[in-house]
Coordinates of C-alpha atoms and ligand atoms in Angstrom, one line a residue:
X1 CA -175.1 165.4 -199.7
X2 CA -176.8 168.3 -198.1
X3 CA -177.9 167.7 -194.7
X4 CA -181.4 167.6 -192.8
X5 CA -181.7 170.6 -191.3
X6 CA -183.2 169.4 -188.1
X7 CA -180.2 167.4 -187.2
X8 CA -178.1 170.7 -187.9
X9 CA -176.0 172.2 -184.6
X10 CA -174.8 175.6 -184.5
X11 CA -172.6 176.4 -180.9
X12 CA -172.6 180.1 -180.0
X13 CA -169.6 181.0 -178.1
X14 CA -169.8 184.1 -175.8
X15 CA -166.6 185.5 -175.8
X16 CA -167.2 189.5 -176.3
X17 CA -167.2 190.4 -172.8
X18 CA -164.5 192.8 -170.7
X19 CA -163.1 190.4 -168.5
X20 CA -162.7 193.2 -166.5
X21 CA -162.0 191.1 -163.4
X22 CA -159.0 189.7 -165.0
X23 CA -156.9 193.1 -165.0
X24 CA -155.6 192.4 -168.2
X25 CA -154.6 194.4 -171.2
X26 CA -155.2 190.3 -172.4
X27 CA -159.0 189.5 -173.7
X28 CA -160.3 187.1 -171.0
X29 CA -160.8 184.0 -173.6
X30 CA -156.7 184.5 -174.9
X31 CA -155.5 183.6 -171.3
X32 CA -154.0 180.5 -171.2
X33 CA -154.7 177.2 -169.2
X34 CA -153.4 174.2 -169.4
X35 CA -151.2 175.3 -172.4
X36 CA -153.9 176.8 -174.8
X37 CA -156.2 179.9 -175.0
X38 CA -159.4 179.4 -173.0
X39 CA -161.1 179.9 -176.1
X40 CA -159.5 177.2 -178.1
X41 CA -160.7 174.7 -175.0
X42 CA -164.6 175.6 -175.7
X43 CA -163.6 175.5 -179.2
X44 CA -162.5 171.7 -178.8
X45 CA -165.8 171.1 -176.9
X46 CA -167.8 172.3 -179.5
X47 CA -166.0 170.5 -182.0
X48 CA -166.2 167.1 -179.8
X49 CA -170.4 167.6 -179.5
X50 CA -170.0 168.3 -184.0
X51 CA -171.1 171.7 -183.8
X52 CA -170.5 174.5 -186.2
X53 CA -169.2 177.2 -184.1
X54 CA -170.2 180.9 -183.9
X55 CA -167.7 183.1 -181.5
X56 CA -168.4 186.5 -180.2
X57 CA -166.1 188.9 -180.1
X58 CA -166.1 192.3 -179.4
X59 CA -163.6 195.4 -180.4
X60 CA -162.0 194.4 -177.1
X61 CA -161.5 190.8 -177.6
X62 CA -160.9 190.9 -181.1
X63 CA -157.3 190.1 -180.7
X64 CA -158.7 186.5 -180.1
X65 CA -159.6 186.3 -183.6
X66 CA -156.0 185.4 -184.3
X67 CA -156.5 181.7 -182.7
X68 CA -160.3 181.4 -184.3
X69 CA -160.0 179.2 -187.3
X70 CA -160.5 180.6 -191.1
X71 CA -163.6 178.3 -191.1
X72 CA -165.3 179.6 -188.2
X73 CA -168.1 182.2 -187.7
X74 CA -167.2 185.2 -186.3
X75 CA -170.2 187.9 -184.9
X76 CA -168.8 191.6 -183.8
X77 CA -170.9 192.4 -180.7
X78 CA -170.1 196.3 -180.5
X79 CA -170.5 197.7 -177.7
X80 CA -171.2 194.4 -175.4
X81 CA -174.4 195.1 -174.1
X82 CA -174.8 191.2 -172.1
X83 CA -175.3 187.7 -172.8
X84 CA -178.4 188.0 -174.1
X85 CA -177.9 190.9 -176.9
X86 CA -174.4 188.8 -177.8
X87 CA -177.0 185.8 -178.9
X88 CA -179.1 188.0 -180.9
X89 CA -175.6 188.8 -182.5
X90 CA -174.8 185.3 -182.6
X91 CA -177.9 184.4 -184.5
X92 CA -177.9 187.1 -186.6
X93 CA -174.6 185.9 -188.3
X94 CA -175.6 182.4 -189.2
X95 CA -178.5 181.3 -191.6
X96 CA -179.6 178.1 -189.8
X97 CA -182.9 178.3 -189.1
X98 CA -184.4 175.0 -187.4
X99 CA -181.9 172.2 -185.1
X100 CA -180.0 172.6 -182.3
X101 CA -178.1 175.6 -181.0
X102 CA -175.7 175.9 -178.3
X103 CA -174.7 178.9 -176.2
X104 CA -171.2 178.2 -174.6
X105 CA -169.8 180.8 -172.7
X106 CA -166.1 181.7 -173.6
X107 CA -164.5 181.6 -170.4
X108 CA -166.3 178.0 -169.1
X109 CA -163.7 175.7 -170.3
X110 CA -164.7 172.7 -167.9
X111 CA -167.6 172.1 -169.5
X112 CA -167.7 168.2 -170.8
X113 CA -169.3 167.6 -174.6
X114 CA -171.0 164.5 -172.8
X115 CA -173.0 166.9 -170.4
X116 CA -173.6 168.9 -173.5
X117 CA -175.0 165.5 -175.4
X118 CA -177.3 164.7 -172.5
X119 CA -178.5 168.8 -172.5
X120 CA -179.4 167.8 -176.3
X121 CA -181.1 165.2 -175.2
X122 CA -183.0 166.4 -172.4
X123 CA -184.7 169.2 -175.4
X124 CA -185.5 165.6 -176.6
X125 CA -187.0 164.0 -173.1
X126 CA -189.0 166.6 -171.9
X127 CA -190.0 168.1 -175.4
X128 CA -188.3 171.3 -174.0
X129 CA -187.4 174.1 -176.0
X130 CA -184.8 175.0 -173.6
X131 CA -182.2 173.2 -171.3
X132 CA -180.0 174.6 -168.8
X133 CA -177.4 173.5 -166.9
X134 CA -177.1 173.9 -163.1
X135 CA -175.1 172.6 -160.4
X136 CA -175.0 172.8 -156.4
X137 CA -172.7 175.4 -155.5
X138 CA -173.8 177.3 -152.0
X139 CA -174.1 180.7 -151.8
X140 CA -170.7 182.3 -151.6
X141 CA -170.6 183.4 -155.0
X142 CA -171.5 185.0 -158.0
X143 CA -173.2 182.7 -160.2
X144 CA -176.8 183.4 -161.2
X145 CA -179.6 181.5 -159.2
X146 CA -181.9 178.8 -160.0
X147 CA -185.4 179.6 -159.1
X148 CA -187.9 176.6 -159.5
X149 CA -191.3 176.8 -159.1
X150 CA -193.9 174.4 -157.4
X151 CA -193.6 171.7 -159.9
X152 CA -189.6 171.9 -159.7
X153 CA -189.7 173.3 -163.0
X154 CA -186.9 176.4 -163.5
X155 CA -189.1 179.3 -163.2
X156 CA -186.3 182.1 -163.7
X157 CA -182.5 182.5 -163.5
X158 CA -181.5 185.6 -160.8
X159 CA -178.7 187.5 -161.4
X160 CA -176.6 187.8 -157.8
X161 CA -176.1 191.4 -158.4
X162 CA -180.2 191.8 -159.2
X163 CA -181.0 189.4 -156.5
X164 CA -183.3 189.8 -153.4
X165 CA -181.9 188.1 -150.2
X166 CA -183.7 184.7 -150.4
X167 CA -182.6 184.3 -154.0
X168 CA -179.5 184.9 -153.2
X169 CA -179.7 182.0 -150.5
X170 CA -180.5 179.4 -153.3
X171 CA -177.6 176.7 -153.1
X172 CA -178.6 175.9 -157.3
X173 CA -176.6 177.7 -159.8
X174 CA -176.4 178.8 -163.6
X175 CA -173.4 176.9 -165.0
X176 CA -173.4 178.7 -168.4
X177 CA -174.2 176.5 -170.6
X178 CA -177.4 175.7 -172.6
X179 CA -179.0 173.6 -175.8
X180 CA -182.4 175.5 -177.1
X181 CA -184.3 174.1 -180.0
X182 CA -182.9 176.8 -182.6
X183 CA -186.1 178.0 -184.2
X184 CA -187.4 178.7 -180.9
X185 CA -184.4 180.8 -179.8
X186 CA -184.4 182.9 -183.1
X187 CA -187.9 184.0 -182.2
X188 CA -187.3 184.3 -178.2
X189 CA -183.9 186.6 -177.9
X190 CA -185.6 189.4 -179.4
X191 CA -188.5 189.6 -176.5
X192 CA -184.8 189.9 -174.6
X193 CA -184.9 193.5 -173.1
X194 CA -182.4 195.8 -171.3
X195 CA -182.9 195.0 -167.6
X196 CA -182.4 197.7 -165.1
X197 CA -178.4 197.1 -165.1
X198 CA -178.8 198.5 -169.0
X199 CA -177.5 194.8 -169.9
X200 CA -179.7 191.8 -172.0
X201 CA -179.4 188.9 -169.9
X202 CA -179.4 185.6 -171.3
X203 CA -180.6 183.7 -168.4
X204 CA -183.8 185.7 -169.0
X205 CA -184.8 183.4 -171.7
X206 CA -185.9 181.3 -169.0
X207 CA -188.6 183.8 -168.1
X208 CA -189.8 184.0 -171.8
X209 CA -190.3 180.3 -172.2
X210 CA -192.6 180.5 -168.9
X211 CA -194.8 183.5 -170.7
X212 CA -195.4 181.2 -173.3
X213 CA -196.1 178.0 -171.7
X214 CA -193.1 176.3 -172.8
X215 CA -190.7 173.8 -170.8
X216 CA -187.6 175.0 -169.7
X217 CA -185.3 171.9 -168.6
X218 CA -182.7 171.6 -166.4
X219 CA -179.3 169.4 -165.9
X220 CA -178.1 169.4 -162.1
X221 CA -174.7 167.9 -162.5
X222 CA -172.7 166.5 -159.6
X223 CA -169.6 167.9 -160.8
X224 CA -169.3 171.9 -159.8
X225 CA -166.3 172.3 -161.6
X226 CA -168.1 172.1 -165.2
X227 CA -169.7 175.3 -164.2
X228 CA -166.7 176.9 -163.2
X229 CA -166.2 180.5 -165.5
X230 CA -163.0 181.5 -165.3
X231 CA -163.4 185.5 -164.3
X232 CA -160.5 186.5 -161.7
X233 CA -156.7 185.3 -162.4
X234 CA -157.6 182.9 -159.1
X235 CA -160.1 181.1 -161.5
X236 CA -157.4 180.6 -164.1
X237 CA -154.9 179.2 -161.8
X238 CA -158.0 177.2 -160.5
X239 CA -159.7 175.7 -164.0
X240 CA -155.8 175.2 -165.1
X241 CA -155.5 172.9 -162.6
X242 CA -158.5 170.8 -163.3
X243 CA -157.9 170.5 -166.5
X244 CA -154.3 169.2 -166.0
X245 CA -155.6 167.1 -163.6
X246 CA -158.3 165.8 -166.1
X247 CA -155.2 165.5 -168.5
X248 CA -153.3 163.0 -166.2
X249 CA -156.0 160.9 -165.6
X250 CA -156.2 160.9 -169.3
X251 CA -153.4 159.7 -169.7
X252 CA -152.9 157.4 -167.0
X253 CA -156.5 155.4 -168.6
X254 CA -154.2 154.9 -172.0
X255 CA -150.9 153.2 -170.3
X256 CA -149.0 156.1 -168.5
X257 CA -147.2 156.4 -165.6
X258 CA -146.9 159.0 -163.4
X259 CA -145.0 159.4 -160.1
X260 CA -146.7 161.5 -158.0
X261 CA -148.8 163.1 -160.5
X262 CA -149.6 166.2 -158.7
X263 CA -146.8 167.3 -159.3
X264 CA -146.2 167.2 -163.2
X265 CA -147.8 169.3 -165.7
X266 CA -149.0 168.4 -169.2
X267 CA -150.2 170.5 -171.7
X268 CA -153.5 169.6 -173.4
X269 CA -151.8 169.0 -177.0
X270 CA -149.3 166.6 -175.5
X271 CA -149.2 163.2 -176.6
X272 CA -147.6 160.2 -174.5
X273 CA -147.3 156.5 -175.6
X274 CA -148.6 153.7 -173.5
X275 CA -145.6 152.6 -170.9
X276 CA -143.8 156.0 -170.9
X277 CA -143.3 157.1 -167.1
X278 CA -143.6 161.0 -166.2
X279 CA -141.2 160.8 -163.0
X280 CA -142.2 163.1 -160.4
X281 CA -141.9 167.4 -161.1
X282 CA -142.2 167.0 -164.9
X283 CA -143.5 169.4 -167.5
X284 CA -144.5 168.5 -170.4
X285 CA -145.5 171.7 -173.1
X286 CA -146.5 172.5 -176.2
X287 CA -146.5 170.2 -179.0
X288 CA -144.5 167.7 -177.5
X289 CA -144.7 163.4 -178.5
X290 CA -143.3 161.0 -176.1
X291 CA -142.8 157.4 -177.5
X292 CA -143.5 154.2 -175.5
X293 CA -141.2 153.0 -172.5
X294 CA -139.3 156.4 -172.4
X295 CA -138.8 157.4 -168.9
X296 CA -139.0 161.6 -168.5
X297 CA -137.6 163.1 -165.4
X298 CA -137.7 163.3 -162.2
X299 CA -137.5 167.5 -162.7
X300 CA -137.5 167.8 -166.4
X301 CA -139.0 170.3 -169.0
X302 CA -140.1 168.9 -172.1
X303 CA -141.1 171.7 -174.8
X304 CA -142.4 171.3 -178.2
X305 CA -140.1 168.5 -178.6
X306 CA -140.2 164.8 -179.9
X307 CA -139.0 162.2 -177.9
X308 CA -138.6 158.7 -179.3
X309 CA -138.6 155.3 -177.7
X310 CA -137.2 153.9 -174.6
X311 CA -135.6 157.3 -173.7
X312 CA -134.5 158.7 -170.5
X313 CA -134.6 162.3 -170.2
X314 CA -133.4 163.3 -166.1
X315 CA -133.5 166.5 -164.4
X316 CA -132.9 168.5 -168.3
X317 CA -134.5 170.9 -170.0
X318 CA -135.4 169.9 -174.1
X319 CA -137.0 172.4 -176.2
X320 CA -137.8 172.0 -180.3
X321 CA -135.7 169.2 -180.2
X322 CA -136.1 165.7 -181.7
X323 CA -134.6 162.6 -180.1
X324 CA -134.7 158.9 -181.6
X325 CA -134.8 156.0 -179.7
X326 CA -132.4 154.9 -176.6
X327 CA -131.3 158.4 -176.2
X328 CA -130.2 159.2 -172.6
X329 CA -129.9 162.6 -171.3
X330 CA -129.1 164.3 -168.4
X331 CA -128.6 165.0 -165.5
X332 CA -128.7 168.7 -166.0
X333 CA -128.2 169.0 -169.7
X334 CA -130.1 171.8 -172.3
X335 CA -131.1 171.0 -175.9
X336 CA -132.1 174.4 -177.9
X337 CA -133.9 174.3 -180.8
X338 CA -132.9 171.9 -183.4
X339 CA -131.0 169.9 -181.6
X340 CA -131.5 166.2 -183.0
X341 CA -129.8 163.3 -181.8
X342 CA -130.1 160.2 -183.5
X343 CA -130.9 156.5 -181.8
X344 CA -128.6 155.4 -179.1
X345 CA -127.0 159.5 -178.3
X346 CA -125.9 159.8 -174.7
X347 CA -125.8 163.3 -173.4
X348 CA -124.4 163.6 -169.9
X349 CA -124.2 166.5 -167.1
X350 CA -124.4 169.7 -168.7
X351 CA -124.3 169.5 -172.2
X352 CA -125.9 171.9 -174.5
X353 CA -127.1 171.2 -178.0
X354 CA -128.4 173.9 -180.6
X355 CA -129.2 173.1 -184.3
X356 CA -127.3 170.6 -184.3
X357 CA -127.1 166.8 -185.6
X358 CA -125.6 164.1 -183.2
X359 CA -125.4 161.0 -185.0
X360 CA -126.6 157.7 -183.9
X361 CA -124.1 156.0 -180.8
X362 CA -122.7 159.6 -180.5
X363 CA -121.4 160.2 -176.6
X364 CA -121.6 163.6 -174.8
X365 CA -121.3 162.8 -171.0
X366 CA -119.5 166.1 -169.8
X367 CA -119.8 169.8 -170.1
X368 CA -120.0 170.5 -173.5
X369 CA -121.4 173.1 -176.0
X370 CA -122.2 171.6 -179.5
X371 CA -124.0 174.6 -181.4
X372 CA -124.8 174.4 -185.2
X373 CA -122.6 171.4 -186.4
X374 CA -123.2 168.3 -187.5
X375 CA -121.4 165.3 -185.4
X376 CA -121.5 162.2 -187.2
X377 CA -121.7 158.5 -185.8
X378 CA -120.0 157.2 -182.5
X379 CA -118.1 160.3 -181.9
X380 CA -116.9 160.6 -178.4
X381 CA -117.1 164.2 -177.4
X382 CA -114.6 164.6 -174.7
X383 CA -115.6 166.9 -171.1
X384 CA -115.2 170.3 -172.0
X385 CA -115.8 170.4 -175.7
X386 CA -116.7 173.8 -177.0
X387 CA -117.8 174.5 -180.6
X388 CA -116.8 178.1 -181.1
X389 CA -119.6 178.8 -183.6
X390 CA -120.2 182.6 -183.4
X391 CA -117.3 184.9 -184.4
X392 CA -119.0 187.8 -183.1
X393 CA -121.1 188.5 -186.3
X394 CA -122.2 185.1 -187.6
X395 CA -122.6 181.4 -186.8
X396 CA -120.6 178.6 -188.3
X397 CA -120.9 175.2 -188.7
X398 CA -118.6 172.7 -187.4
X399 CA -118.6 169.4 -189.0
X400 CA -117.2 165.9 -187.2
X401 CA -117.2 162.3 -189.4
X402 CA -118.3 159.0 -188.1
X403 CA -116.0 157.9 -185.4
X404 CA -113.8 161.1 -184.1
X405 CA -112.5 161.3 -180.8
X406 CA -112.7 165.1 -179.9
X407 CA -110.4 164.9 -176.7
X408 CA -110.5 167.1 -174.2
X409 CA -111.2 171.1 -173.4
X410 CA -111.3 170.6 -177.1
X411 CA -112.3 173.7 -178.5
X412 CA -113.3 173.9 -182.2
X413 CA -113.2 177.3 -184.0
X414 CA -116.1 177.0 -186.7
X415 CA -115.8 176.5 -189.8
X416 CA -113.9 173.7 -189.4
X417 CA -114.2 170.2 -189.9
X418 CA -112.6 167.2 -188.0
X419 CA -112.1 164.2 -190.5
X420 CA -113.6 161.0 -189.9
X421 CA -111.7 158.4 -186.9
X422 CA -109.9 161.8 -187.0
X423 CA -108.8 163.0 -183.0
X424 CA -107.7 166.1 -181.4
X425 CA -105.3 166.1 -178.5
X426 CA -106.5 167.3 -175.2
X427 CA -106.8 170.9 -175.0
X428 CA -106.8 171.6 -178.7
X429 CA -108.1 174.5 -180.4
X430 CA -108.9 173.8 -183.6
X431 CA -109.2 176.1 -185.9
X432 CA -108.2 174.3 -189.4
X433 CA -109.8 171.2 -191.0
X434 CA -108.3 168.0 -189.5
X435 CA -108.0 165.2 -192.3
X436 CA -109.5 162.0 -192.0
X437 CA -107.8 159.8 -189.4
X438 CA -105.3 162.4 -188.4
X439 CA -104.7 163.3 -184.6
X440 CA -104.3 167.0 -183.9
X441 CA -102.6 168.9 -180.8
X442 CA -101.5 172.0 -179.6
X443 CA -102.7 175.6 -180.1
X444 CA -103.3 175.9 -182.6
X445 CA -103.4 172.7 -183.0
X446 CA -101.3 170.9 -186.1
X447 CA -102.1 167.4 -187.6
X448 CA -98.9 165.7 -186.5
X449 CA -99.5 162.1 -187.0
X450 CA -102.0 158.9 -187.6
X451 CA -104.2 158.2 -185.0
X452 CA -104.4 154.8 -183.5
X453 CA -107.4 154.8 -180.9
X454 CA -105.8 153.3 -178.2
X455 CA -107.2 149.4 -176.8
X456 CA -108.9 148.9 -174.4
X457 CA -107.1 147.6 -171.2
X458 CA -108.3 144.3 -170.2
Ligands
UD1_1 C1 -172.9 184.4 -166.4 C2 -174.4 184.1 -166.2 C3 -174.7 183.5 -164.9 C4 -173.9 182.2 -164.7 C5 -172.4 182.5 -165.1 C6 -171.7 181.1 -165.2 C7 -175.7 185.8 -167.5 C8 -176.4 187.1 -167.5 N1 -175.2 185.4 -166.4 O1 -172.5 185.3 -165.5 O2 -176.0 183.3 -164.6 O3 -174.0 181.8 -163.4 O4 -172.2 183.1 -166.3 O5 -170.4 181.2 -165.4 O6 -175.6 185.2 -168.6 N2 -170.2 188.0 -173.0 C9 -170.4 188.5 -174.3 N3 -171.1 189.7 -174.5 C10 -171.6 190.4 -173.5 C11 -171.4 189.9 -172.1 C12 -170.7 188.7 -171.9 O7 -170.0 187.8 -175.3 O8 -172.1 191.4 -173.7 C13 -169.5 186.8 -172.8 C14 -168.3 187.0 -172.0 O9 -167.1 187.2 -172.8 C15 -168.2 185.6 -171.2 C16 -169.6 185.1 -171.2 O10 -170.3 185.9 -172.1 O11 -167.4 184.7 -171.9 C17 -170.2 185.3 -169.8 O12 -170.1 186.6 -169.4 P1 -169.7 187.0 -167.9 O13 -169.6 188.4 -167.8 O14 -168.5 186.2 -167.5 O15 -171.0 186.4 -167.1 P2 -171.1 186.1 -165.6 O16 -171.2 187.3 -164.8 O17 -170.0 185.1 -165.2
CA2 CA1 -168.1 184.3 -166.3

């Protein structure tokens, strides 16, 4: 089914300038906030209002390519000679000729897609051919300035740095972000001419639209943060706040707790069930999936990591690692990349996991290191347990079976296996297999008889 070309929507993300206010060796757009590249935010945006995107880049920014999907457009501007010459660029990579098209600066995350659905619609409203959005900022800054004429009609955007005194003094601003009817952009960016900064503003569309007769509209949004441009590292630290703000309050509308939310942090690709509860000072990165009624922190770091149901995860640090349900962890306890421990694993003060398999019921409550082994069901892993996996030039694995009691300052020299309801003697180092049920002692220590677990006293 080919679609009508009038309802077609191309996005033209600006993302070829310097960022020369950064003081980065880092193109602007690849700086990260709230977990992802600035660029993959307006990306989202774009994708939210179902618009095939178009990003600038420039020899500088090119690196940013790397995080631009396959399926994307992408326009060299070489050299970036403004806003304005980047659309020209822009336009001249795509083929759509009549519909909607969207110019997004790169570094204006904030943006919402529903304030770029209502500049769509306003094209609609006020049969405009152009629709800008503006904001109530003051004066102390560097955004360009709204002029409107008698009728309160946009009359022309004014650069600060081209500005006379009483334009400067308008409290409206240029958030960045506009919808023009497409055929009527393809014809008006090329009346766009070098200004006497040697750049091709954008915001001078404006100014052609007037020449013509043409309506230029304009959105005045409440919230100034959807125009903020991220152009100094304090904007970063500034829009990455919003937006983990605007995460939380995501969250918190779908079921999720927080204590003190403030003073949590959750990347945007983070997914929490309904009745989990971020305690107070947690961070949540990456790719990381927490299941309902698990309980995360207080002071925990949660990285790319999947985290079942009805877990408690306290003052530790998880990274690529995957727990079922009912696992407890912490206080002060590290899992390393694949780590996994199955339903019902208890991990206590400082325990450290790496690639390693902790079967379901499997108990871990005191200083231990468990590094690529394999501990099967309802083993009790006594304080102290150290799997001696590196010899000095590789790692070996260290297999327990279902029910072993590793006792004590155990320490296992890998490979080695410890049988199943097999047990080792406190302060055993282990360094040959231990046969099912057998209890081992000494150093090194020697199967010397059938172990009995001992009852429980009553
Ligand atoms: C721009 C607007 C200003 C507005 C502000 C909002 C112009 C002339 N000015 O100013 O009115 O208030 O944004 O944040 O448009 N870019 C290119 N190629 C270029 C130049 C820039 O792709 O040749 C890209 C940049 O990478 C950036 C975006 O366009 O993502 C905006 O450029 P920037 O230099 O940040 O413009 P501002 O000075 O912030
Ligand atoms: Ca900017």
């Amino acid at each position: 089914m080919s679609e009508d070309p009038s309802d077609t929507r191309v996005a033209f993300v600006l993302a070829a300038g310097l960022g020369t206010r950064m003081r980065s060796r880092t193109p602007k757009v690849l700086h990260h906030a709230a977990g992802r590249p600035l660029l993959s935010h307006v990306l989202d945006t774009v994708a939210a209002i179902r618009a095939r995107p178009v990003v600038v880049l420039s020899r500088e920014s090119e690196p940013a390519r790397a995080i631009v999907p396959a399926d994307v457009t992408v326009a060299v501007q070489e050299p970036p000679r403004g806003t304005g010459d980047a659309v020209r660029v822009a336009l001249d990579a795509t083929d759509a000729r009549s519909g909607r098209g969207f110019v997004i600066y790169g570094d204006t995350v904030l943006v919402r897609p529903a304030t770029l659905e209502r500049l769509a619609s306003l094209l609609d409203e006020r049969a405009a051919v152009l629709a800008i959005l503006t904001g109530v900022t003051g004066t102390d800054n560097a955004y360009g300035r709204i002029v409107r004429g008698p009728g309160g009609d946009v009359e022309r955007i004014v650069e600060v740095r081209v500005a006379r005194p009483e334009e400067r003094a308008i409290p409206e601003s240029n958030f960045g972000a506009y919808a023009a009817d497409l055929a009527w952009l393809r014809a008006a960016v090329p009346k766009l001419r070098a200004n006497e900064t040697g750049e091709v503003f954008l915001t001078d569309l404006v100014k052609v639209a007037k020449d013509e007769g043409r309506t230029v509209a304009a959105l005045c949004v409440d919230d100034a943060s959807e125009g903020l441009g991220v152009n100094t590292r304090a904007d970063l630290a500034l829009i990455d706040g919003i937006l983990r703000e605007r995460i939380r309050e995501r969250h918190m509308e779908h079921g999720v707790t927080f204590v003190d939310p403030a003073s949590s942090s959750v990347d945007a690709g983070v997914e929490i069930a309904p009745d989990a509860v971020i305690e107070r000072g947690s961070i949540l990165e990456g790719r990381t999936r927490v299941g309902t009624g698990s309980r995360i922190g207080p002071y925990s770091i949660v990285r790319d990591s999947v985290v079942g149901e009805r877990c408690r995860v306290e003052a530790s640090m998880i990274e690529g690692a995957t727990l079922e349900d009912d696992v407890r962890i912490g206080p002060f306890s590290h899992l390393r990349p694949g780590a996994y421990l199955e339903r019902g694993v208890e991990m206590g003060n400082f325990g450290e996991v790496k690639a390693s398999r902790l079967g379901a019921g499997t108990k871990m409550h005191h200083f231990s290191y468990v590094g690529d082994a394999a501990l099967g069901k309802n083993v009790n892993v006594g304080a102290g347990t150290i799997t001696l996996n590196f010899d000095g030039a590789n790692k070996n694995r260290t297999v327990v079976g279902d029910d072993a009691f590793i006792g004590s300052d155990t320490l296992l020299r890998a490979p080695v296996k410890v049988g199943a309801g097999a047990a080792t003697g406190a302060g055993a180092i282990v360094t040959k297999d231990v046969p099912d049920g057998m209890l081992a002692v000494g150093m090194p220590a020697r199967a010397i008889k059938k172990y009995e677990r001992p009852k429980k006293r009553t």
